[in-house]
Short mmCIF file of C-alpha atoms in Angstrom, two decimals:
data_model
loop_
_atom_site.label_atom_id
_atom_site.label_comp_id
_atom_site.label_asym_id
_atom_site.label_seq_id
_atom_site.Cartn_x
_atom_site.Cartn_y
_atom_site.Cartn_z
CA UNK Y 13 8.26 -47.05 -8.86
CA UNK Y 14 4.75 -46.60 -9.88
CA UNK Y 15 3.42 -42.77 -10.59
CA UNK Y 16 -0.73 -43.21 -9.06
CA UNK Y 17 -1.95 -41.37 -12.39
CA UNK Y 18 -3.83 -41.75 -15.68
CA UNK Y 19 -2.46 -38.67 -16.45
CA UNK Y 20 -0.25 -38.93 -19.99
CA UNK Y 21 1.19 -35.37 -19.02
CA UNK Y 22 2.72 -36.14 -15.65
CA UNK Y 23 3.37 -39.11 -16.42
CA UNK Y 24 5.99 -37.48 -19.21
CA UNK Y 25 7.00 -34.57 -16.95
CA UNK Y 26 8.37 -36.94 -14.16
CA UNK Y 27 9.98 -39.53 -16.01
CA UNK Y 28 11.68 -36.69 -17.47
CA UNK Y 29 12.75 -35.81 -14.14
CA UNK Y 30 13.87 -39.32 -12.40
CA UNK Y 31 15.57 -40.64 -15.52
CA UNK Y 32 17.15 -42.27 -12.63
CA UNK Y 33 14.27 -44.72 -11.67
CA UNK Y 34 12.23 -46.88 -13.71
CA UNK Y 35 8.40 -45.36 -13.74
CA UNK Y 36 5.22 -47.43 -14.01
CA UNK Y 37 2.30 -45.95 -14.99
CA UNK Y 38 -1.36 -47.39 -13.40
CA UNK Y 39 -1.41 -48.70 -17.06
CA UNK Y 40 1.36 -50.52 -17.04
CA UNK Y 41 0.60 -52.64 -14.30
CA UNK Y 42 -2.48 -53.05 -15.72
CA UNK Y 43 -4.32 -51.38 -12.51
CA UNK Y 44 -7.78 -49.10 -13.19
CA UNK Y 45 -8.62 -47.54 -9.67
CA UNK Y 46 -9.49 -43.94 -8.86
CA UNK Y 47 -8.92 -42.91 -5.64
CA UNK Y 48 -11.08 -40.07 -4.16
CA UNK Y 49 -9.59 -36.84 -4.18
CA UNK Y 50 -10.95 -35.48 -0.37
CA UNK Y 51 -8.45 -33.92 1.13
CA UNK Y 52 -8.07 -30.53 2.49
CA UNK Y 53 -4.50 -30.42 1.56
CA UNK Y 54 -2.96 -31.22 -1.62
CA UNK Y 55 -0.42 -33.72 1.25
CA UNK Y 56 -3.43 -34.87 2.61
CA UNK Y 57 -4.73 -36.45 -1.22
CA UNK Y 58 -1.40 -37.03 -2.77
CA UNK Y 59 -0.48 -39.45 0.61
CA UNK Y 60 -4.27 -41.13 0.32
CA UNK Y 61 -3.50 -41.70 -3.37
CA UNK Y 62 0.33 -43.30 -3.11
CA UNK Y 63 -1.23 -45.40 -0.36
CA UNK Y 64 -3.72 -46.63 -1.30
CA UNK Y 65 -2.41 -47.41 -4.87
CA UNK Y 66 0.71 -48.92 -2.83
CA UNK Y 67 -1.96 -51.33 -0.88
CA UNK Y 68 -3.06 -52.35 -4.33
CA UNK Y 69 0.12 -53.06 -6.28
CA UNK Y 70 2.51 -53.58 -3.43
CA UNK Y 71 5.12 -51.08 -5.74
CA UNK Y 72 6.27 -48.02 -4.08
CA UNK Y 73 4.47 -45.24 -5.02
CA UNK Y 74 4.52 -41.69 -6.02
CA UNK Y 75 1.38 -39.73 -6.22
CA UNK Y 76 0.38 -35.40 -6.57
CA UNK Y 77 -1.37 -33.52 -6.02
CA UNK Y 78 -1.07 -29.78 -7.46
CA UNK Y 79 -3.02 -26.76 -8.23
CA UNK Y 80 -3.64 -23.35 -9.15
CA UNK Y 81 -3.64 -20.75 -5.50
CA UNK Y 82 -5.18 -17.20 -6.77
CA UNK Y 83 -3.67 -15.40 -3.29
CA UNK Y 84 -7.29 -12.72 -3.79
CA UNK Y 85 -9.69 -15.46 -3.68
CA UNK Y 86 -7.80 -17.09 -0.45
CA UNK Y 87 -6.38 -19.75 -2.63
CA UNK Y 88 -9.19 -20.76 -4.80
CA UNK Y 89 -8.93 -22.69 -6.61
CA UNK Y 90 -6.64 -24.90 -4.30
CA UNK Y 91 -7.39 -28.57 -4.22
CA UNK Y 92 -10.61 -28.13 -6.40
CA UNK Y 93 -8.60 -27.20 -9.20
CA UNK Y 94 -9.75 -29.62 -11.85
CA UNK Y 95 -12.95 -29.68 -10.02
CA UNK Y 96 -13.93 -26.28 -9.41
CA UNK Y 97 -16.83 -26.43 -11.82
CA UNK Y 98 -17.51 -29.69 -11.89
CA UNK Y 99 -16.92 -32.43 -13.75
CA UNK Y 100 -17.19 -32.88 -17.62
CA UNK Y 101 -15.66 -29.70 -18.10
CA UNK Y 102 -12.44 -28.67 -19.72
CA UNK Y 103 -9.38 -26.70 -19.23
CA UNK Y 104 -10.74 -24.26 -21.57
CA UNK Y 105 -13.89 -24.10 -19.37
CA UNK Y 106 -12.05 -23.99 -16.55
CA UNK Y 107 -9.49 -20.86 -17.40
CA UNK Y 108 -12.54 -18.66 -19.15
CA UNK Y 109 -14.52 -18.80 -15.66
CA UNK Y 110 -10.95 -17.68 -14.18
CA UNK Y 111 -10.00 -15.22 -16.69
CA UNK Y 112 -14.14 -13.96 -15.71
CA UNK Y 113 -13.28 -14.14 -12.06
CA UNK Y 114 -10.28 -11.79 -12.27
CA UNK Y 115 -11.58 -9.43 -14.92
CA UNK Y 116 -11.99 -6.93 -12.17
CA UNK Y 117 -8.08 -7.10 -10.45
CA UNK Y 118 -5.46 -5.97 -11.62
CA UNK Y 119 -1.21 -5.79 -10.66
CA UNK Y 120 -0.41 -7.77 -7.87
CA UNK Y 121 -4.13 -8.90 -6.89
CA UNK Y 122 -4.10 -10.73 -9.92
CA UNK Y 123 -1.30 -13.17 -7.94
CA UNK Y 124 -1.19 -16.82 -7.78
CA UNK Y 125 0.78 -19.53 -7.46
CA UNK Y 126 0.77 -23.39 -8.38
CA UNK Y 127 1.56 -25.81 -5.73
CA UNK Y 128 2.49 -29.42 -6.34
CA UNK Y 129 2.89 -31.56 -3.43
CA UNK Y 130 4.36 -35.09 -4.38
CA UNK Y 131 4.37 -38.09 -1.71
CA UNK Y 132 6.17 -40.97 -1.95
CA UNK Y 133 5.35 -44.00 -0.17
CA UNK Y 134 6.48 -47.73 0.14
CA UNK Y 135 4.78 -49.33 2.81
CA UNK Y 136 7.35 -47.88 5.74
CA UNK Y 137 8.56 -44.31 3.93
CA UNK Y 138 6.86 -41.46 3.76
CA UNK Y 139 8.53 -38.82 1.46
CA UNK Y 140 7.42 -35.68 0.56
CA UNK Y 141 8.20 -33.42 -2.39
CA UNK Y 142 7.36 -29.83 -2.71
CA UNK Y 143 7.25 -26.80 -5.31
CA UNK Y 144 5.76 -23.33 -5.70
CA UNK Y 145 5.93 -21.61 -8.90
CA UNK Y 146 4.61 -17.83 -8.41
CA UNK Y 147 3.20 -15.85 -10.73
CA UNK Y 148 -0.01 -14.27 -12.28
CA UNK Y 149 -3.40 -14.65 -13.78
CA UNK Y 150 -3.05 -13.18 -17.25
CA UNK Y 151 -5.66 -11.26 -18.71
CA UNK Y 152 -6.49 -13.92 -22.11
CA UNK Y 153 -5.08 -17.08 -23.01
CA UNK Y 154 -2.16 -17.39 -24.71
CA UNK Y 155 0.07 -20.21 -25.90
CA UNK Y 156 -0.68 -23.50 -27.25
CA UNK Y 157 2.23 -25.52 -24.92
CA UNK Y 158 1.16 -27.00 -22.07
CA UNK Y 159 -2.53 -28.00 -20.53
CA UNK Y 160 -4.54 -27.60 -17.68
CA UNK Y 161 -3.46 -23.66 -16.20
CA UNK Y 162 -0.48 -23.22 -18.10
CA UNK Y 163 -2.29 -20.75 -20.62
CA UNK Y 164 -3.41 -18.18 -17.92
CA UNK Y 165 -0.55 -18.52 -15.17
CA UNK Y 166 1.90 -15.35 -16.64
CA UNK Y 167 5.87 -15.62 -15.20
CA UNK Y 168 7.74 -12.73 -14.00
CA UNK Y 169 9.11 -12.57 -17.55
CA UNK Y 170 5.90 -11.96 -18.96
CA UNK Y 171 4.85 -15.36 -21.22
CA UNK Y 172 2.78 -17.60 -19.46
CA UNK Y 173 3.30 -21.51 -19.17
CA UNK Y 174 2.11 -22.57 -22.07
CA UNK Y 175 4.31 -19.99 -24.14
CA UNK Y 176 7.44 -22.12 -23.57
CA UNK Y 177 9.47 -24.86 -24.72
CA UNK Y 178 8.93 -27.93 -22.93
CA UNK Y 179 12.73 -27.46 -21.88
CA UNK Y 180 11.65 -24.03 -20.39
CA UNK Y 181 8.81 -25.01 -18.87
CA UNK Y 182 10.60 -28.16 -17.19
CA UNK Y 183 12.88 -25.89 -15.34
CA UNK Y 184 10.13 -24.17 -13.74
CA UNK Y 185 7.44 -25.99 -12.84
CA UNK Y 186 5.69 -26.27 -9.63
CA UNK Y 187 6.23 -30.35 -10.90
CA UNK Y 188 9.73 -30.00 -11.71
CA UNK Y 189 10.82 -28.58 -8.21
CA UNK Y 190 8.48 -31.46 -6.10
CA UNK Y 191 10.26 -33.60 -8.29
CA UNK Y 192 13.68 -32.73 -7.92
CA UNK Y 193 12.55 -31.81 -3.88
CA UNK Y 194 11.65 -35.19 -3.55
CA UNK Y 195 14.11 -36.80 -5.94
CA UNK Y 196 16.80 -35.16 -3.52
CA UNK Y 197 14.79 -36.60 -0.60
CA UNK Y 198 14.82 -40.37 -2.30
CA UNK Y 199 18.71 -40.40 -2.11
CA UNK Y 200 19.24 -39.68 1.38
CA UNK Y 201 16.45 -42.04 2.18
CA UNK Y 202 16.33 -45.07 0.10
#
């Protein structure tokens, strides 16, 4: 299968996950093509994306789409995640303005949730993985573990993402529970 990503980090976290399957990255096959993230829905980009990558390479593909929900702001960021203030900026950039955002909630309006909605595709199947990790917006950033969020979302327990192990943070993972959704999916399918 091919994962529709330049991203090292996925790439890692689901071959971690479907040590059953042999995963390509876009690398791999030696295929450079960005597909426009316009969706509404993280389904609606993660399908355009294993599509249209499929249409390329003529591999069956898996493509996500995830991001961080804050429940207060009606979701935001939601499919603008990585995009929210444009592009050039960084993950740093990204959780200060959030951390700013949220300086004035507190307890449960500081809620949120990361969604990652995985869609594999082949041509004639159509498989969808889903998870939802809850937690909260923490106050600072802590941990040096993980990218993107994982340094602002806070567990139940506390630490946020990017205060575990890899192991630990495997387990939970929006990622991890698409991936085993959809891994799941794959075997009574294909």
């Amino acid at each position: 299968m091919l994962l529709a990503t330049n991203n090292i980090n996925k790439l890692k976290e689901i071959r971690k996950i479907l040590v059953d399957y042999e995963i390509k990255s876009l690398k791999d096959v030696n295929l450079n093509i960005d597909i426009e993230e316009d969706g509404k829905t993280f389904y609606e980009n993660a399908y355009k994306k294993a599509k249209a990558i499929y249409e390329v390479s003529n591999i069956p593909t898996i493509a996500d789409d995830s991001g961080l929900c804050i429940d207060i702001l009606d979701g935001f960021p939601g499919v603008m995640t990585h995009r929210f203030l444009g592009e050039g900026k960084s993950d740093i950039d990204r959780n200060n303005a959030l951390i700013e955002m949220m300086k004035k909630y507190s307890g449960e309006d500081r809620n949120a949730k990361f969604i990652c909605d995985l869609v594999y595709y082949d041509g004639i199947n159509i498989i969808e993985g889903i998870g939802v990790l809850n937690g909260k917006i923490s106050a600072n950033i802590r941990g040096d573990n993980g990218f993107g969020f994982d340094s602002i979302f806070e567990l139940s327990n506390g630490k946020t993402l990017a205060e575990l192990t890899n192991d630990e943070k495997n387990i939970v993972s929006a990622r991890y529970m698409a991936v085993s959704d959809l891994k799941k999916k794959l075997r009574k399918r294909i």
